[in-house]
Amino acid sequence: METVFSVSLPPWLQDLLRSFKQSFPSAEEKMKWVIGLSRRNIEHGTGGPFAAAVFEENSGRLIAASANLVVYSGLSIAHAEITALSLAQKTLGKHRLSSHLSGRYELYSSCQPCAMCLGAIPWSGMSALICAAREEDARQVGFDEGHKPSDWIEALQKRGIDVRTDLLRSEAAGVIQTYAERGGTIY
């Protein structure tokens, strides 16, 4: 029986993040960068058409980023949001990221969260979730997003998490469509 598992970022993403020094002043710039990661993930053949990143809210500083690594890693939990949140927690050395003492952190995702990722967002301590494509854009090509309550946005907001949807939606939905048209694995 295996007693350890790990998820490693693909070499192209490791190289990109190792040399990354930029901060992003606007929400649009952050999302363009995240959507670019999802596109590169397809181009490099390392996973699905999704990406996510955690940014420090005030400075726009990138804390962690990932692309979807389900097929690459062979792990169904290796969604972009889960791995980006996990890397941010390791980077900052805490399981609950945002607090009144340590600052606020935002999760940018190229698509609305699936059922699994939705659960991870409040537990990780995010102060905001910003999404590009909609769940229906992923479902349209066959992705299984799981069951989520219809009021998931309001539920996050009640927990103090700001939610913004449809930021550069058509660009992110186009990446999902391209992945499907190229015969990418749908799960």
CSV table of C-alpha atoms in Angstrom, one decimal:
chain,number,residue,atom,x,y,z
A,1,MET,CA,0.0,0.0,0.0
A,2,GLU,CA,1.3,3.5,-0.9
A,3,THR,CA,1.6,5.7,2.1
A,4,VAL,CA,2.7,9.0,0.5
A,5,PHE,CA,1.4,11.0,-2.4
A,6,SER,CA,2.5,14.3,-3.9
A,7,VAL,CA,1.5,16.5,-6.7
A,8,SER,CA,4.3,18.2,-8.7
A,9,LEU,CA,3.8,21.0,-11.1
A,10,PRO,CA,4.9,20.4,-14.7
A,11,PRO,CA,8.4,21.7,-15.5
A,12,TRP,CA,7.1,24.5,-17.7
A,13,LEU,CA,5.0,25.9,-14.8
A,14,GLN,CA,7.8,25.4,-12.2
A,15,ASP,CA,10.2,27.3,-14.5
A,16,LEU,CA,7.7,30.1,-14.9
A,17,LEU,CA,7.0,30.5,-11.2
A,18,ARG,CA,10.6,30.2,-10.1
A,19,SER,CA,11.5,33.3,-12.1
A,20,PHE,CA,8.2,35.2,-11.5
A,21,LYS,CA,8.6,38.7,-9.8
A,22,GLN,CA,5.6,40.7,-11.2
A,23,SER,CA,2.7,42.1,-9.2
A,24,PHE,CA,-0.7,42.7,-10.9
A,25,PRO,CA,-2.5,46.0,-10.2
A,26,SER,CA,-5.9,45.1,-11.7
A,27,ALA,CA,-8.3,42.2,-11.6
A,28,GLU,CA,-8.3,42.0,-15.4
A,29,GLU,CA,-4.5,41.6,-15.5
A,30,LYS,CA,-4.6,38.8,-12.8
A,31,MET,CA,-7.3,37.0,-14.7
A,32,LYS,CA,-5.6,37.3,-18.1
A,33,TRP,CA,-2.5,35.7,-16.5
A,34,VAL,CA,-4.5,32.9,-15.0
A,35,ILE,CA,-6.3,32.2,-18.3
A,36,GLY,CA,-2.9,32.2,-20.0
A,37,LEU,CA,-1.8,29.4,-17.6
A,38,SER,CA,-4.9,27.3,-18.6
A,39,ARG,CA,-4.0,27.9,-22.3
A,40,ARG,CA,-0.3,26.9,-21.7
A,41,ASN,CA,-1.4,23.8,-19.8
A,42,ILE,CA,-3.2,22.6,-23.0
A,43,GLU,CA,-0.3,23.6,-25.3
A,44,HIS,CA,2.2,21.7,-23.1
A,45,GLY,CA,-0.2,18.6,-22.9
A,46,THR,CA,0.0,18.6,-19.1
A,47,GLY,CA,-3.7,18.8,-18.2
A,48,GLY,CA,-7.1,20.3,-18.6
A,49,PRO,CA,-8.2,23.8,-19.5
A,50,PHE,CA,-8.3,25.2,-16.0
A,51,ALA,CA,-5.9,27.3,-13.9
A,52,ALA,CA,-6.0,29.2,-10.6
A,53,ALA,CA,-3.8,31.5,-8.6
A,54,VAL,CA,-3.8,33.0,-5.1
A,55,PHE,CA,-2.9,36.7,-4.9
A,56,GLU,CA,-2.3,39.0,-1.9
A,57,GLU,CA,-5.3,41.4,-2.1
A,58,ASN,CA,-3.7,44.7,-1.4
A,59,SER,CA,-0.4,44.4,-3.3
A,60,GLY,CA,-1.5,42.1,-6.2
A,61,ARG,CA,1.5,39.9,-5.4
A,62,LEU,CA,1.3,36.3,-6.7
A,63,ILE,CA,1.5,33.8,-3.8
A,64,ALA,CA,0.9,30.6,-5.7
A,65,ALA,CA,-0.5,29.3,-9.0
A,66,SER,CA,-1.4,26.0,-10.6
A,67,ALA,CA,-3.0,24.5,-13.6
A,68,ASN,CA,-5.3,21.5,-13.6
A,69,LEU,CA,-3.1,18.4,-13.1
A,70,VAL,CA,-5.7,15.6,-12.9
A,71,VAL,CA,-4.5,13.7,-16.0
A,72,TYR,CA,-0.8,14.7,-15.5
A,73,SER,CA,-0.7,13.5,-11.9
A,74,GLY,CA,-3.3,10.7,-12.1
A,75,LEU,CA,-5.1,12.3,-9.1
A,76,SER,CA,-8.7,13.3,-9.3
A,77,ILE,CA,-8.2,15.9,-6.5
A,78,ALA,CA,-5.4,17.8,-8.5
A,79,HIS,CA,-7.7,20.5,-9.7
A,80,ALA,CA,-6.1,23.9,-10.3
A,81,GLU,CA,-7.9,25.5,-7.3
A,82,ILE,CA,-6.9,22.8,-4.9
A,83,THR,CA,-3.3,22.8,-5.9
A,84,ALA,CA,-3.0,26.6,-5.9
A,85,LEU,CA,-4.6,26.8,-2.4
A,86,SER,CA,-2.3,24.0,-1.1
A,87,LEU,CA,0.8,25.7,-2.5
A,88,ALA,CA,-0.3,29.1,-1.0
A,89,GLN,CA,-0.8,27.4,2.4
A,90,LYS,CA,2.7,25.8,2.2
A,91,THR,CA,4.3,29.1,1.0
A,92,LEU,CA,2.7,31.1,3.8
A,93,GLY,CA,3.0,28.4,6.4
A,94,LYS,CA,-0.6,28.3,7.5
A,95,HIS,CA,-3.7,26.3,6.7
A,96,ARG,CA,-6.1,29.3,7.0
A,97,LEU,CA,-4.8,32.1,4.7
A,98,SER,CA,-6.7,35.2,5.3
A,99,SER,CA,-7.2,36.8,8.7
A,100,HIS,CA,-7.3,40.2,10.3
A,101,LEU,CA,-3.7,39.8,11.4
A,102,SER,CA,-2.1,38.3,8.2
A,103,GLY,CA,-3.8,40.0,5.3
A,104,ARG,CA,-6.4,39.0,2.7
A,105,TYR,CA,-5.9,36.7,-0.2
A,106,GLU,CA,-7.9,36.2,-3.3
A,107,LEU,CA,-8.4,33.1,-5.5
A,108,TYR,CA,-8.6,33.7,-9.2
A,109,SER,CA,-9.9,30.8,-11.2
A,110,SER,CA,-10.3,30.4,-14.9
A,111,CYS,CA,-13.7,28.7,-14.2
A,112,GLN,CA,-16.3,28.7,-11.5
A,113,PRO,CA,-15.4,26.0,-8.9
A,114,CYS,CA,-16.6,22.4,-9.1
A,115,ALA,CA,-18.3,20.9,-6.0
A,116,MET,CA,-14.9,19.8,-4.5
A,117,CYS,CA,-13.2,23.1,-5.0
A,118,LEU,CA,-16.2,25.0,-3.7
A,119,GLY,CA,-15.7,23.3,-0.3
A,120,ALA,CA,-12.0,24.1,-0.1
A,121,ILE,CA,-12.5,27.8,-0.6
A,122,PRO,CA,-13.9,28.8,2.8
A,123,TRP,CA,-11.8,26.3,4.6
A,124,SER,CA,-8.6,27.8,3.1
A,125,GLY,CA,-9.5,31.2,4.4
A,126,MET,CA,-10.0,33.0,1.0
A,127,SER,CA,-11.4,36.5,1.3
A,128,ALA,CA,-12.4,36.6,-2.4
A,129,LEU,CA,-13.1,34.3,-5.3
A,130,ILE,CA,-12.9,35.7,-8.8
A,131,CYS,CA,-14.0,33.5,-11.7
A,132,ALA,CA,-13.9,33.7,-15.5
A,133,ALA,CA,-15.8,30.9,-17.3
A,134,ARG,CA,-19.1,29.6,-15.8
A,135,GLU,CA,-19.8,26.1,-14.7
A,136,GLU,CA,-22.1,25.6,-17.7
A,137,ASP,CA,-19.2,26.4,-20.0
A,138,ALA,CA,-17.3,23.4,-18.6
A,139,ARG,CA,-20.4,21.2,-18.5
A,140,GLN,CA,-21.2,22.0,-22.1
A,141,VAL,CA,-18.1,20.1,-23.3
A,142,GLY,CA,-18.7,17.2,-20.8
A,143,PHE,CA,-16.8,18.0,-17.6
A,144,ASP,CA,-18.5,16.7,-14.5
A,145,GLU,CA,-18.7,19.6,-12.0
A,146,GLY,CA,-20.5,17.7,-9.3
A,147,HIS,CA,-23.6,18.9,-7.4
A,148,LYS,CA,-23.4,22.4,-6.0
A,149,PRO,CA,-26.2,24.3,-4.3
A,150,SER,CA,-27.9,26.8,-6.5
A,151,ASP,CA,-27.1,29.6,-4.0
A,152,TRP,CA,-23.4,28.8,-3.7
A,153,ILE,CA,-22.4,32.4,-4.4
A,154,GLU,CA,-24.7,33.7,-1.6
A,155,ALA,CA,-23.4,31.0,0.7
A,156,LEU,CA,-19.8,32.1,0.2
A,157,GLN,CA,-20.8,35.8,0.6
A,158,LYS,CA,-22.5,35.0,3.9
A,159,ARG,CA,-19.2,33.6,5.1
A,160,GLY,CA,-17.5,36.9,4.2
A,161,ILE,CA,-16.0,35.8,0.9
A,162,ASP,CA,-16.5,38.3,-1.9
A,163,VAL,CA,-17.4,36.6,-5.2
A,164,ARG,CA,-17.1,38.0,-8.7
A,165,THR,CA,-18.1,36.0,-11.8
A,166,ASP,CA,-17.8,36.3,-15.5
A,167,LEU,CA,-14.5,38.3,-15.5
A,168,LEU,CA,-13.2,37.6,-19.1
A,169,ARG,CA,-15.7,34.8,-19.4
A,170,SER,CA,-15.6,34.4,-23.2
A,171,GLU,CA,-11.8,34.2,-23.2
A,172,ALA,CA,-11.8,31.4,-20.6
A,173,ALA,CA,-14.7,29.6,-22.2
A,174,GLY,CA,-12.8,29.7,-25.4
A,175,VAL,CA,-9.9,27.8,-23.8
A,176,ILE,CA,-12.3,25.1,-22.5
A,177,GLN,CA,-13.8,24.8,-26.0
A,178,THR,CA,-10.3,24.6,-27.6
A,179,TYR,CA,-9.3,21.8,-25.3
A,180,ALA,CA,-12.4,19.8,-26.2
A,181,GLU,CA,-12.0,20.4,-29.9
A,182,ARG,CA,-8.4,19.1,-29.7
A,183,GLY,CA,-9.6,15.9,-28.1
A,184,GLY,CA,-8.5,16.6,-24.5
A,185,THR,CA,-9.5,14.1,-21.8
A,186,ILE,CA,-12.9,15.1,-20.4
A,187,TYR,CA,-13.5,14.0,-16.8
